[in-house]
Coordinates of C-alpha atoms and ligand atoms in Angstrom, one line a residue:
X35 CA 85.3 162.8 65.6
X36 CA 83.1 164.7 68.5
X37 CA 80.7 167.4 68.2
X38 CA 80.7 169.2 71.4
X39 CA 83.1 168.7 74.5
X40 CA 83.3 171.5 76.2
X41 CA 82.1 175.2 77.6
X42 CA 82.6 178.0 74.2
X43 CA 82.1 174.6 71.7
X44 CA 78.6 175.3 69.2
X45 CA 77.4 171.5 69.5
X46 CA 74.0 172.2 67.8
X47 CA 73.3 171.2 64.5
X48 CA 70.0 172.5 62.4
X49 CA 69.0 170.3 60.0
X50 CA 67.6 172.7 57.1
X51 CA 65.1 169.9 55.5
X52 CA 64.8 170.5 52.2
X53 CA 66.2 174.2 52.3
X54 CA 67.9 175.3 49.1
X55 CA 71.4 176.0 49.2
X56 CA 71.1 179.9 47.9
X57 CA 68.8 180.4 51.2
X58 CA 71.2 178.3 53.6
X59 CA 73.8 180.4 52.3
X60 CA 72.0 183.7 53.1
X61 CA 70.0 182.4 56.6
X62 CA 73.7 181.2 57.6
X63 CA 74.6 185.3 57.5
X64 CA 71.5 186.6 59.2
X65 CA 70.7 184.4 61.9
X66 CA 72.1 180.9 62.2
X67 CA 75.7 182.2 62.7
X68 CA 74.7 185.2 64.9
X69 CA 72.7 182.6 67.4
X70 CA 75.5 180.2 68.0
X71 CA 74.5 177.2 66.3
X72 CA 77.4 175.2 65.0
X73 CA 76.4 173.4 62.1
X74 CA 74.0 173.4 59.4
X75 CA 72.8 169.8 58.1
X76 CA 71.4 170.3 54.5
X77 CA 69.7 167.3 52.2
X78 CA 71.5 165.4 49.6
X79 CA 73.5 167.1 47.2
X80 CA 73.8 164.6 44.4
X81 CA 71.8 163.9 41.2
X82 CA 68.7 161.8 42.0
X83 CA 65.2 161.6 40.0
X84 CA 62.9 164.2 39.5
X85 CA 59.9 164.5 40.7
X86 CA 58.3 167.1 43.4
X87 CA 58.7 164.7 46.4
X88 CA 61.5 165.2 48.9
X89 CA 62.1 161.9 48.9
X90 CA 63.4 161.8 45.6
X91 CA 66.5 163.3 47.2
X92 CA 67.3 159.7 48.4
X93 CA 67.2 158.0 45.0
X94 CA 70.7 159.1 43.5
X95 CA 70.7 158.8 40.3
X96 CA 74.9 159.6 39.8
X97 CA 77.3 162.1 42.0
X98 CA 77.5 165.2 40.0
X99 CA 76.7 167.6 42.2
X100 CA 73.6 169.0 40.4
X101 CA 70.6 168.7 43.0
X102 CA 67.3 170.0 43.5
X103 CA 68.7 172.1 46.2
X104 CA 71.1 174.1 43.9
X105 CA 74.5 173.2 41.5
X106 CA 77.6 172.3 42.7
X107 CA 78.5 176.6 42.8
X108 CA 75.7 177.0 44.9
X109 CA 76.8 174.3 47.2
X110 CA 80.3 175.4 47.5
X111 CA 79.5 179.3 47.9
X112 CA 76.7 178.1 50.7
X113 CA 79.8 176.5 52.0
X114 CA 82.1 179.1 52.4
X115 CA 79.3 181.8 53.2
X116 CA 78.2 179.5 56.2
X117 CA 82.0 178.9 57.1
X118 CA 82.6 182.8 57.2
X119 CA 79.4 183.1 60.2
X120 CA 80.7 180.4 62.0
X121 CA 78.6 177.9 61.2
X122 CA 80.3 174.3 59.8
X123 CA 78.2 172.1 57.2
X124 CA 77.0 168.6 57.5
X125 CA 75.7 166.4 54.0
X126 CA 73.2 164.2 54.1
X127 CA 75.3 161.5 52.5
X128 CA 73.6 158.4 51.1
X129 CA 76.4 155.6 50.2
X130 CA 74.0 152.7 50.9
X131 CA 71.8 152.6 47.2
X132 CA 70.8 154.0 44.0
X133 CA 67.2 155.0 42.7
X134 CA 64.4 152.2 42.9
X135 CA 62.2 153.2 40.3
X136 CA 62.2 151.3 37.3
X137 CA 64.0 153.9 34.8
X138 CA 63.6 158.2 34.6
X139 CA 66.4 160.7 34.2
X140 CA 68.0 162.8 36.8
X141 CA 68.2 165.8 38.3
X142 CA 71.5 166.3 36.2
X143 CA 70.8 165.2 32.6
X144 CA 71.7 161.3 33.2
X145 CA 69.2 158.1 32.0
X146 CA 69.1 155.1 33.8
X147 CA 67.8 151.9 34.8
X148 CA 67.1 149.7 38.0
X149 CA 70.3 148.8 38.3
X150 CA 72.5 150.8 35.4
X151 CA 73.5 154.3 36.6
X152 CA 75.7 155.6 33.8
X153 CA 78.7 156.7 33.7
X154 CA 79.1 155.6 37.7
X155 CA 77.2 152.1 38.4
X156 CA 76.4 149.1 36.0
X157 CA 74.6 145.7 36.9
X158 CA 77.6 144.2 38.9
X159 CA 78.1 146.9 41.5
X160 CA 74.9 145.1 43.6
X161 CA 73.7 142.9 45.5
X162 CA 70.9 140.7 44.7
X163 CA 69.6 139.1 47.8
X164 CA 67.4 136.3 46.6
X165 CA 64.7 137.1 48.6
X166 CA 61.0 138.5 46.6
X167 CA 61.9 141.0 44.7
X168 CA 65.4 141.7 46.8
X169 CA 63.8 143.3 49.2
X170 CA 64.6 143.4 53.2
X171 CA 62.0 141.0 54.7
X172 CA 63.3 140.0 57.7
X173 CA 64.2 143.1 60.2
X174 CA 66.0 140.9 62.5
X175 CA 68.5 138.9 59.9
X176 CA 72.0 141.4 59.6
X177 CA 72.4 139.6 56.2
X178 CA 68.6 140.7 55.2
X179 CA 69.3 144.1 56.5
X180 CA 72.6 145.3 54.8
X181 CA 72.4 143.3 51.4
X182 CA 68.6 143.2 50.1
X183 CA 67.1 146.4 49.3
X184 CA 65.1 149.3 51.7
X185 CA 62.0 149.9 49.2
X186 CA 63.4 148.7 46.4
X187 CA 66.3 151.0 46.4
X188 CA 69.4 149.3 44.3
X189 CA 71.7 148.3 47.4
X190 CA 75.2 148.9 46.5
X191 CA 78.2 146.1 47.0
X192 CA 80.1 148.3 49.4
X193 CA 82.2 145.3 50.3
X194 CA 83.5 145.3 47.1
X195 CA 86.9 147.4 46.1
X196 CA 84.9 149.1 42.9
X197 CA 82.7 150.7 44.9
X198 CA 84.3 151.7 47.8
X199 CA 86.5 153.3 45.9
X200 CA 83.8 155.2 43.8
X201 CA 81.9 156.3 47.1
X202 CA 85.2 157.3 48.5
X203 CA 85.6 159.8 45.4
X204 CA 82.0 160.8 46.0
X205 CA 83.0 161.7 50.0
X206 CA 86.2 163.7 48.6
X207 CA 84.5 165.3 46.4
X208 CA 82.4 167.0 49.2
X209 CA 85.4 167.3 51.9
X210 CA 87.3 169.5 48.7
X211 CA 84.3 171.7 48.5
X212 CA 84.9 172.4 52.4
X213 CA 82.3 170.3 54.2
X214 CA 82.7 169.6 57.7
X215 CA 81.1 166.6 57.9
X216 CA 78.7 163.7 56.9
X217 CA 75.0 162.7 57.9
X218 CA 75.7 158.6 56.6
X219 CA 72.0 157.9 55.3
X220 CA 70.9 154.3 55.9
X221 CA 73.8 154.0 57.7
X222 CA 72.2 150.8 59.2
X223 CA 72.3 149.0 56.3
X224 CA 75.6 148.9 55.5
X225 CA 78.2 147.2 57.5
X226 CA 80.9 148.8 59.9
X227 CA 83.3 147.6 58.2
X228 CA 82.4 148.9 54.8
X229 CA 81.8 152.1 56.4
X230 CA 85.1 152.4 58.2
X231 CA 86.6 151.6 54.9
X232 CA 84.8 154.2 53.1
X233 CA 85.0 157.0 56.2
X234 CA 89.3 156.1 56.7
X235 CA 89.7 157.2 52.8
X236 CA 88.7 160.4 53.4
X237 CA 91.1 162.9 53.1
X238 CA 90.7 165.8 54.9
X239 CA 88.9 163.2 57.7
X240 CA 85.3 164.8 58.4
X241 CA 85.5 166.5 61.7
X242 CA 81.7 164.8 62.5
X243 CA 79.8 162.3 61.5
X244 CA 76.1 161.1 62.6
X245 CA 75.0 158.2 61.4
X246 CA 71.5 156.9 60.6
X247 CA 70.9 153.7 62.5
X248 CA 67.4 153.0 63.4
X249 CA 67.7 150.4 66.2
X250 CA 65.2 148.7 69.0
X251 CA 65.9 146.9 72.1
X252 CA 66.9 143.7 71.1
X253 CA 67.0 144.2 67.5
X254 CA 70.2 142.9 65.6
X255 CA 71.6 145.5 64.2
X256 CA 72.5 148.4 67.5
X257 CA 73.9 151.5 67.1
X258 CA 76.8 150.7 69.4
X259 CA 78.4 149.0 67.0
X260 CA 78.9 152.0 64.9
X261 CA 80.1 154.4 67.3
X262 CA 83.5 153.6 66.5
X263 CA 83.3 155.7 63.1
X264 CA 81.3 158.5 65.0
X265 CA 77.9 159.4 66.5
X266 CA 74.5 157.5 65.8
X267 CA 71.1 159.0 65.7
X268 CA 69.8 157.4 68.8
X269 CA 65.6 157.1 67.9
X270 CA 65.3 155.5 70.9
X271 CA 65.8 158.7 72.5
X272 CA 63.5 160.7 70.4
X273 CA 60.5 158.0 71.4
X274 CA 61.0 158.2 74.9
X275 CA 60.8 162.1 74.9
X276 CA 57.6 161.5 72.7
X277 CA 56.3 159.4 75.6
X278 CA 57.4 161.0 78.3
X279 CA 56.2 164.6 77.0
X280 CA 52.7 163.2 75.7
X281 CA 51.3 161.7 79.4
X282 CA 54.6 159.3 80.5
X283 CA 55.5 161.7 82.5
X284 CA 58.6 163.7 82.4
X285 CA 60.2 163.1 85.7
X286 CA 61.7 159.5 83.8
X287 CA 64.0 161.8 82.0
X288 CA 66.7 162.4 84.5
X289 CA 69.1 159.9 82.9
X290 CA 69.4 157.6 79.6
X291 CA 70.9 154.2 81.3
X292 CA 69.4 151.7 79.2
X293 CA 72.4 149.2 78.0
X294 CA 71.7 149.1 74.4
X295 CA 71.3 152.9 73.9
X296 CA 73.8 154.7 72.3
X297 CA 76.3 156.0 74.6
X298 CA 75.8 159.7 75.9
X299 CA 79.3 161.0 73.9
X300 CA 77.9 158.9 70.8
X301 CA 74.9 160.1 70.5
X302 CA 73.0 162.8 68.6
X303 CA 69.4 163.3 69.7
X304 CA 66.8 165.2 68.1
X305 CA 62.9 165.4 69.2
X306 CA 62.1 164.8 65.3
X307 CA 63.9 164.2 62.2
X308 CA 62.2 164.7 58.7
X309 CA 61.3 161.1 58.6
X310 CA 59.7 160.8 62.3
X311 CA 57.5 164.1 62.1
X312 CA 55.7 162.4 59.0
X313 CA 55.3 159.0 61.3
X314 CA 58.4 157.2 59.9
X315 CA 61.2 155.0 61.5
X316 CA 60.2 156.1 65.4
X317 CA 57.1 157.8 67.1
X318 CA 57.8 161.3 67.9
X319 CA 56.4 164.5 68.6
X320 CA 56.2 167.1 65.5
X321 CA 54.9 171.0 65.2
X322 CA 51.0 169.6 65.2
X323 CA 51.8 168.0 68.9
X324 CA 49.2 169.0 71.8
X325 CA 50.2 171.9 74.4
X326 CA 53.4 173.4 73.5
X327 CA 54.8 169.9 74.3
X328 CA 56.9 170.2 70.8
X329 CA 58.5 173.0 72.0
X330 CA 58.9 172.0 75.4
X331 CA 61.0 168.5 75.0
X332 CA 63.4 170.7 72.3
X333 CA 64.1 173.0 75.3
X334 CA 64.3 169.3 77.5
X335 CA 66.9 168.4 74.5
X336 CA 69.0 171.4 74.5
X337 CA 69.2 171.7 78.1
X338 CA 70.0 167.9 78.6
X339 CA 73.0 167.0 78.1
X340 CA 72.8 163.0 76.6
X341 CA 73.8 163.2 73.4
X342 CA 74.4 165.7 70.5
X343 CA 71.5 167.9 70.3
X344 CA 70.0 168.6 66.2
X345 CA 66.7 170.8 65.7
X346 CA 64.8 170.1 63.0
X347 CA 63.9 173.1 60.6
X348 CA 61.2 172.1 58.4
X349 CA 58.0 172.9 56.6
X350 CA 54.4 172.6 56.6
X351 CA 52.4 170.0 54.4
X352 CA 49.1 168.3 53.5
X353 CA 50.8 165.4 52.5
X354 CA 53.1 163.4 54.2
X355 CA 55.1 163.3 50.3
X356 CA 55.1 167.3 49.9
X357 CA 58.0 168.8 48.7
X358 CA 59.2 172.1 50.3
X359 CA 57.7 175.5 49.2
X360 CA 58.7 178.0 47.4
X361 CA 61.2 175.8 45.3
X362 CA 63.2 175.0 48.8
X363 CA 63.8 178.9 49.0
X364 CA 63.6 178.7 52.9
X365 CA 61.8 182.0 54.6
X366 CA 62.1 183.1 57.8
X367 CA 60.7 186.5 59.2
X368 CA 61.8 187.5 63.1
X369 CA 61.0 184.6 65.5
X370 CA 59.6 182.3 62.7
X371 CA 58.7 181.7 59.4
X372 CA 56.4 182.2 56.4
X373 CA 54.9 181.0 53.6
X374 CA 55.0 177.6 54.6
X375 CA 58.6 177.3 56.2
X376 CA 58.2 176.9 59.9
X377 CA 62.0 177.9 61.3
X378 CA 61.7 176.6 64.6
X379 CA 65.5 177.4 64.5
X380 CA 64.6 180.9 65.0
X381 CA 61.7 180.4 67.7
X382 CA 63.0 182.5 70.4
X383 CA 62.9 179.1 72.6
X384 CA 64.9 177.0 70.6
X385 CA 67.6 180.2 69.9
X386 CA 67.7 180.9 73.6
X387 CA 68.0 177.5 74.2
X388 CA 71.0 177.1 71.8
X389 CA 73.0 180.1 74.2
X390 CA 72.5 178.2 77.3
X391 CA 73.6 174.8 75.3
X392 CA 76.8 176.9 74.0
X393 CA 77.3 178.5 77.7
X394 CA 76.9 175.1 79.5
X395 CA 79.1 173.0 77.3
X396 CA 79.5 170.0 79.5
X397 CA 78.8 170.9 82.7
X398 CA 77.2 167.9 85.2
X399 CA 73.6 167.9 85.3
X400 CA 73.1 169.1 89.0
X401 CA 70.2 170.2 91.3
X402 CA 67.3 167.8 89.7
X403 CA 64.2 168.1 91.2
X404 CA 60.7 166.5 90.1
X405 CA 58.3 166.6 92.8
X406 CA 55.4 165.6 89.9
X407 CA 55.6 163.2 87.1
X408 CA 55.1 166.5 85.0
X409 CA 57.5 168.8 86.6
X410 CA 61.4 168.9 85.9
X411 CA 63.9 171.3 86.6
X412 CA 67.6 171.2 87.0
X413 CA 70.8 172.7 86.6
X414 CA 74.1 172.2 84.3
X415 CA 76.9 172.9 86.8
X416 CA 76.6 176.3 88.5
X417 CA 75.9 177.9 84.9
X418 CA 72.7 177.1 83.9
X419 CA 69.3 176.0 85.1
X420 CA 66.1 175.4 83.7
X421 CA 62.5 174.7 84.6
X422 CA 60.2 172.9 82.9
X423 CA 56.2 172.5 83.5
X424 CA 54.6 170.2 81.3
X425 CA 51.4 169.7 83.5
X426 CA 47.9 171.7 83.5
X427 CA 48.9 173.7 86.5
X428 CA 51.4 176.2 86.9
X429 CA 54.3 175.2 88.9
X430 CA 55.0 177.8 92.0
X431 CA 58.2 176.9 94.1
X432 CA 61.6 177.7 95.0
X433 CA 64.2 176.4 92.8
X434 CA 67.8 175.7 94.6
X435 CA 69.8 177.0 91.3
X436 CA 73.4 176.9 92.4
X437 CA 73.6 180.0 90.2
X438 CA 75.6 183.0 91.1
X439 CA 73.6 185.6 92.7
X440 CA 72.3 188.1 90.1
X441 CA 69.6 189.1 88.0
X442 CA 69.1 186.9 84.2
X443 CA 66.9 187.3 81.5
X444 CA 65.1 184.1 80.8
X445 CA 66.0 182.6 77.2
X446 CA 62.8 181.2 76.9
X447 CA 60.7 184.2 76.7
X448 CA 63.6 186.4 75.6
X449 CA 62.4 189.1 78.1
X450 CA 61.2 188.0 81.4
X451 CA 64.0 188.8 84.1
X452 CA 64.1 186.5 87.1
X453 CA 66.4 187.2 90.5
X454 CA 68.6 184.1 92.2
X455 CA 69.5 185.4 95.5
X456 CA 71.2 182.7 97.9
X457 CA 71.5 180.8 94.8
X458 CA 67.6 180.3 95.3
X459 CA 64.7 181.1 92.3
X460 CA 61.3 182.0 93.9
X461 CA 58.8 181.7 91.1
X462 CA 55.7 180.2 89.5
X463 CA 55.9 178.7 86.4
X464 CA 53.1 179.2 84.2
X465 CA 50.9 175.7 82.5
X466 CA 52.7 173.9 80.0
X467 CA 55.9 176.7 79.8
X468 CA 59.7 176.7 80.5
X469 CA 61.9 179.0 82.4
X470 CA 65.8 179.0 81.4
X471 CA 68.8 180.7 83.0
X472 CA 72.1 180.5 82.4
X473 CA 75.1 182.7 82.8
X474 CA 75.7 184.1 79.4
X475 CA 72.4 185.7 79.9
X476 CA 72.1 188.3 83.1
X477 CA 70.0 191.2 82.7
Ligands
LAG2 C1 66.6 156.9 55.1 N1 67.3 156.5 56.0 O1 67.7 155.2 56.0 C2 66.0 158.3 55.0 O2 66.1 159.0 56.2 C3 64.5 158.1 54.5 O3 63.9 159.4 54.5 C4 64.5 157.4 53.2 O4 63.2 157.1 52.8 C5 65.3 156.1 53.3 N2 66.3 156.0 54.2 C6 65.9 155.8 51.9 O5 67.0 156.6 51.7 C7 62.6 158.0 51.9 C8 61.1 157.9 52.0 C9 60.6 156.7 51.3 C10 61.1 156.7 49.9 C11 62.6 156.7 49.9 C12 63.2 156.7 48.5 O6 60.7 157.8 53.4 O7 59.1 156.7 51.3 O8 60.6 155.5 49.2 O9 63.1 157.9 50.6 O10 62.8 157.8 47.8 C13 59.9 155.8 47.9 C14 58.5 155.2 48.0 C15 58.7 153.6 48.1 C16 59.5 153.1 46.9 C17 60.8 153.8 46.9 C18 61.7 153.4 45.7 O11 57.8 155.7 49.1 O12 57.4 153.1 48.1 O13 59.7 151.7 47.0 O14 60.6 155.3 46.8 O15 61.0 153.8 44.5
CA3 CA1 73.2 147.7 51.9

C-alpha cells in the first residue's frame, strides 16, 4: 500500500471538504484529471445526523450509503467518472464510533439512540469506559484513548468479532463501488490490531490508506505503530511548516529526522486538513494566513519530498461549524473559486506545483541552499528546482540548478520563462514569492 514511488506516479491527493459527489464527479472531468492529481479524498459517505454542520458527517448514524454529499448512485457514478480522468478515490472512512447526540434521525430515514443504531448496532457493540460520562480524559493512557469516547461519540468494540465483521462489510461495500482507498477517521483510537483485522478482510485490498493519528513527541499513542497497515497523517509535520513559514524560519526545513515522526515513505503531509484550518488537532496555517505564506509552504509541500503530499480544497466560513455552500455543490471558475468555495486545487501555484511533483517522482533532494533563515531553494535530482522567498526582501542570486540547459516556464506564475545556462539560474526573486522549474515544463 504506497501512494507514490516513482517518476510518471500522480502521488497527490485533494481532499474535496465537504464537496458533493455530483460536483466531484464533474470537477474530476474538467480539471482535477487534466492537472495530474492522482486522487480525490471526499467526506463520509454513510448515513449520519442531520443538521447543517459538517461535522455531522462524523456521527454515523448506520452504513447505507445515503449522505449529505449524494446517494449511493451518486457516489458510484462520481466513482467511475473520476476513474475514467485518471483520478483514483479515497473515503473518509470512520470505523471508530457512532453519533453522540442523545437520539435524532439520519441522513437516511433511520431513528436512534446513544447507543442503539438500528438495524446495524445495539447496546452491546460498545465500550463503556467507566470514566465520567465515558469519555477520554486522560491523553496519555492507550486504554483511555482507544476505548472511552472522543466527544461523546459511541466508541465501538472493534476488538470484538461482531463488529469487525460489520465494519468489514461497511469497507466492502465501498471497495465494490470501486474506491481506491480509505482515509481511517480516528484512526488513533482504535488499536492496530483491530485495524489490521478490519483492513486484511478487505477484498479487493485498498491500494492506499492514510490514517488519522494525531500524535506528539512523547505521547503514547505514535503514528509509527500504524504504518504497518499504511501511511499516517503526520501533524507534526503540518506544525512545523506553520512555524517555520510564520517567523521560525524556513531554512529548518531541509530534512524531517526527528525519531518519532512518521517515516518519510509513511507519511502523508498536508499544510492544513479541514480540522487544523479551523484550529483543531495541530496549529497550522489556513487561507486567512499573513503574506502568501499559505501558498508558499503548499509549494514547500509539493516540492519536498517527505511524505505523501494532500491539498486541502475547502470553503470559506464565519463560523468555525459552517457547513459548505451551495448544498456542497463545489464551484470553481479558472484559477479559483466562487461563491464561497475557495479551490486552491486549481490556484495556478498549487496545479503547477502538482506537474513538478508528478515529473520529479522521487528524485533526491539536491542543490539545497539557504543563505537566510527565510530563503530556501533546491533541487529534486536534475529535474526540478524551486526557489522559495518567504522574507520581506526579494531574493537576487544565482541558483546552481543541475538542470539541463534550456529555457522553462515557471509553474508558479504559469507564464514567467526563466533561462538555466551552465546549469546556473540568474534571477531575483520577488518578496514573499516562489519560482519552480522542472523538466516537464520548458518553454
Ligand atoms: C476526527 N478525527 O479523529 C475528525 O477529523 C474530526 O473532524 C472529528 O470531529 C472527530 N474525529 C470525530 O470524528 C468533528 C468535530 C467535532 C464534532 C465531531 C462529531 O471537530 O467538533 O463534535 O466531529 O460531530 C461535535 C461537537 C461535540 C459533541 C460531539 C458529539 O462539537 O461537542 O460532543 O459532536 O455530539
Ligand atoms: Ca475506540
Amino acid at each position: 500500500i504506497a501512494a507514490r514511488t516513482t517518476p510518471g506516479d500522480k502521488p497527490v491527493i485533494i481532499q474535496l471538504f465537504q464537496w458533493n459527489y455530483a460536483s466531484v464527479a464533474a470537477e474530476c472531468t474538467e480539471f482535477i484529471g487534466p492537472a495530474g492529481y492522482g486522487y480525490v479524498q471526499v467526506s463520509p459517505p454513510t448515513e449520519s445526523i442531520s443538521g447543517s454542520q459538517w461535522w455531522t458527517d462524523y456521527q454515523v448514524v448506520s452504513y447505507t450509503l445515503t449522505s449529505k454529499h449524494g446517494s449511493r448512485d451518486d457516489l458510484k457514478n462520481m466513482i467511475d467518472t473520476c476513474h475514467a480522468a485518471g483520478v483514483k478515490v479515497l473515503v473518509d472512512t470512520v470505523w471508530n464510533h457512532m453519533a453522540g447526540i442523545d437520539s435524532g434521525t439520519g441522513t437516511a430515514g433511520d431513528s436512534f439512540t446513544h447507543y442503539s443504531y438500528p438495524p446495524t448496532w445495539d447496546t452491546s457493540n460498545f465500550h463503556y469506559c467507566g470514566t465520567p460520562g465515558n469519555d477520554i480524559q486522560d491523553w496519555q493512557s492507550r486504554t483511555q484513548v482507544q476505548t472511552c469516547e472522543l466527544s461523546n461519540l459511541a466508541d465501538l468494540a472493534t476488538e470484538t468479532e461482531t463488529v469487525r465483521a460489520k465494519l468489514a462489510a461497511f469497507g466492502n461495500d465501498l471497495m465494490s463501488l470501486g474506491v481506491d482507498g480509505l482515509r481511517l477517521d480516528a484512526a488513533k483510537h482504535m488499536p492496530t490490531a483491530d485495524i489490521s483485522n478490519i483492513v486484511g478482510r478487505l477484498n479487493p485490498q485498498p491500494q492506499y490508506i492514510t490514517q488519522e493519528v494525531v500524535a506528539g513527541d512523547g505521547d503514547t499513542i505514535q503514528g509509527s505503530e500504524y504504518a504497518g497497515i499504511g501511511d499516517v497523517q503526520e501533524f507534526r509535520w503540518t506544525t512545523a511548516i506553520q512555524k517555520a513559514f510564520s517567523g521560525g524560519g524556513i531554512s529548518s526545513l531541509q530534512s524531517f529526522t526527528d525519531s518519532q515522526w512518521t517515516d518519510s515513505a509513511h507519511a502523508n503531509v498536508f499544510v492544513a486538513n479541514h480540522d487544523t484550518e479551523r484550529g483543531n488537532a495541530a496549529a497550522s496555517l489556513n487561507v486567512n494566513s499573513p503574506s502568501n505564506t499559505y501558498t508558499l509552504a503548499n509549494i514547500f509541500a509539493l516540492a519536498h519530498p517527505y511524505g505523501t503530499p494532500t491539498v486541502l480544497s475547502s470553503y470559506t466560513y464565519s463560523s468555525v461549524d459552517d457547513g459548505a455552500p451551495n448544498g456542497g455543490t463545489g464551484s470553481c471558475y479558472g484559477a479559483g473559486g466562487v461563491n464561497g468555495w475557495l479551490c486552491q486545487h486549481r490556484w495556478t501555484a498549487i496545479a503547477g506545483m502538482t506537474g513538478f511533483r508528478n515529473t520529479v517522482g522521487s528524485a533526491a533532494l539536491t542543490n539545497w541552499v539557504s543563505p537566510s533563515s527565510d530563503r530556501i531553494a533546491f533541487g529534486r535530482g536534475n529535474v526540478g528546482f524551486v526557489i522559495i522567498n518567504n522574507d520581506d526582501a526579494a531574493w537576487g542570486a544565482t541558483f546552481t540548478t543541475g538542470l539541463p540547459d534550456g529555457v522553462y516556464t515557471d509553474v508558479i506564475s504559469g507564464s514567467a520563462n526563466f533561462t538555466v545556462s551552465g546549469g546556473q539560474l540568474k534571477t531575483a526573486v520577488p518578496i514573499r514569492d516562489a519560482i519552480a522549474l522542472h523538466v516537464g515544463a520548458k518553454a
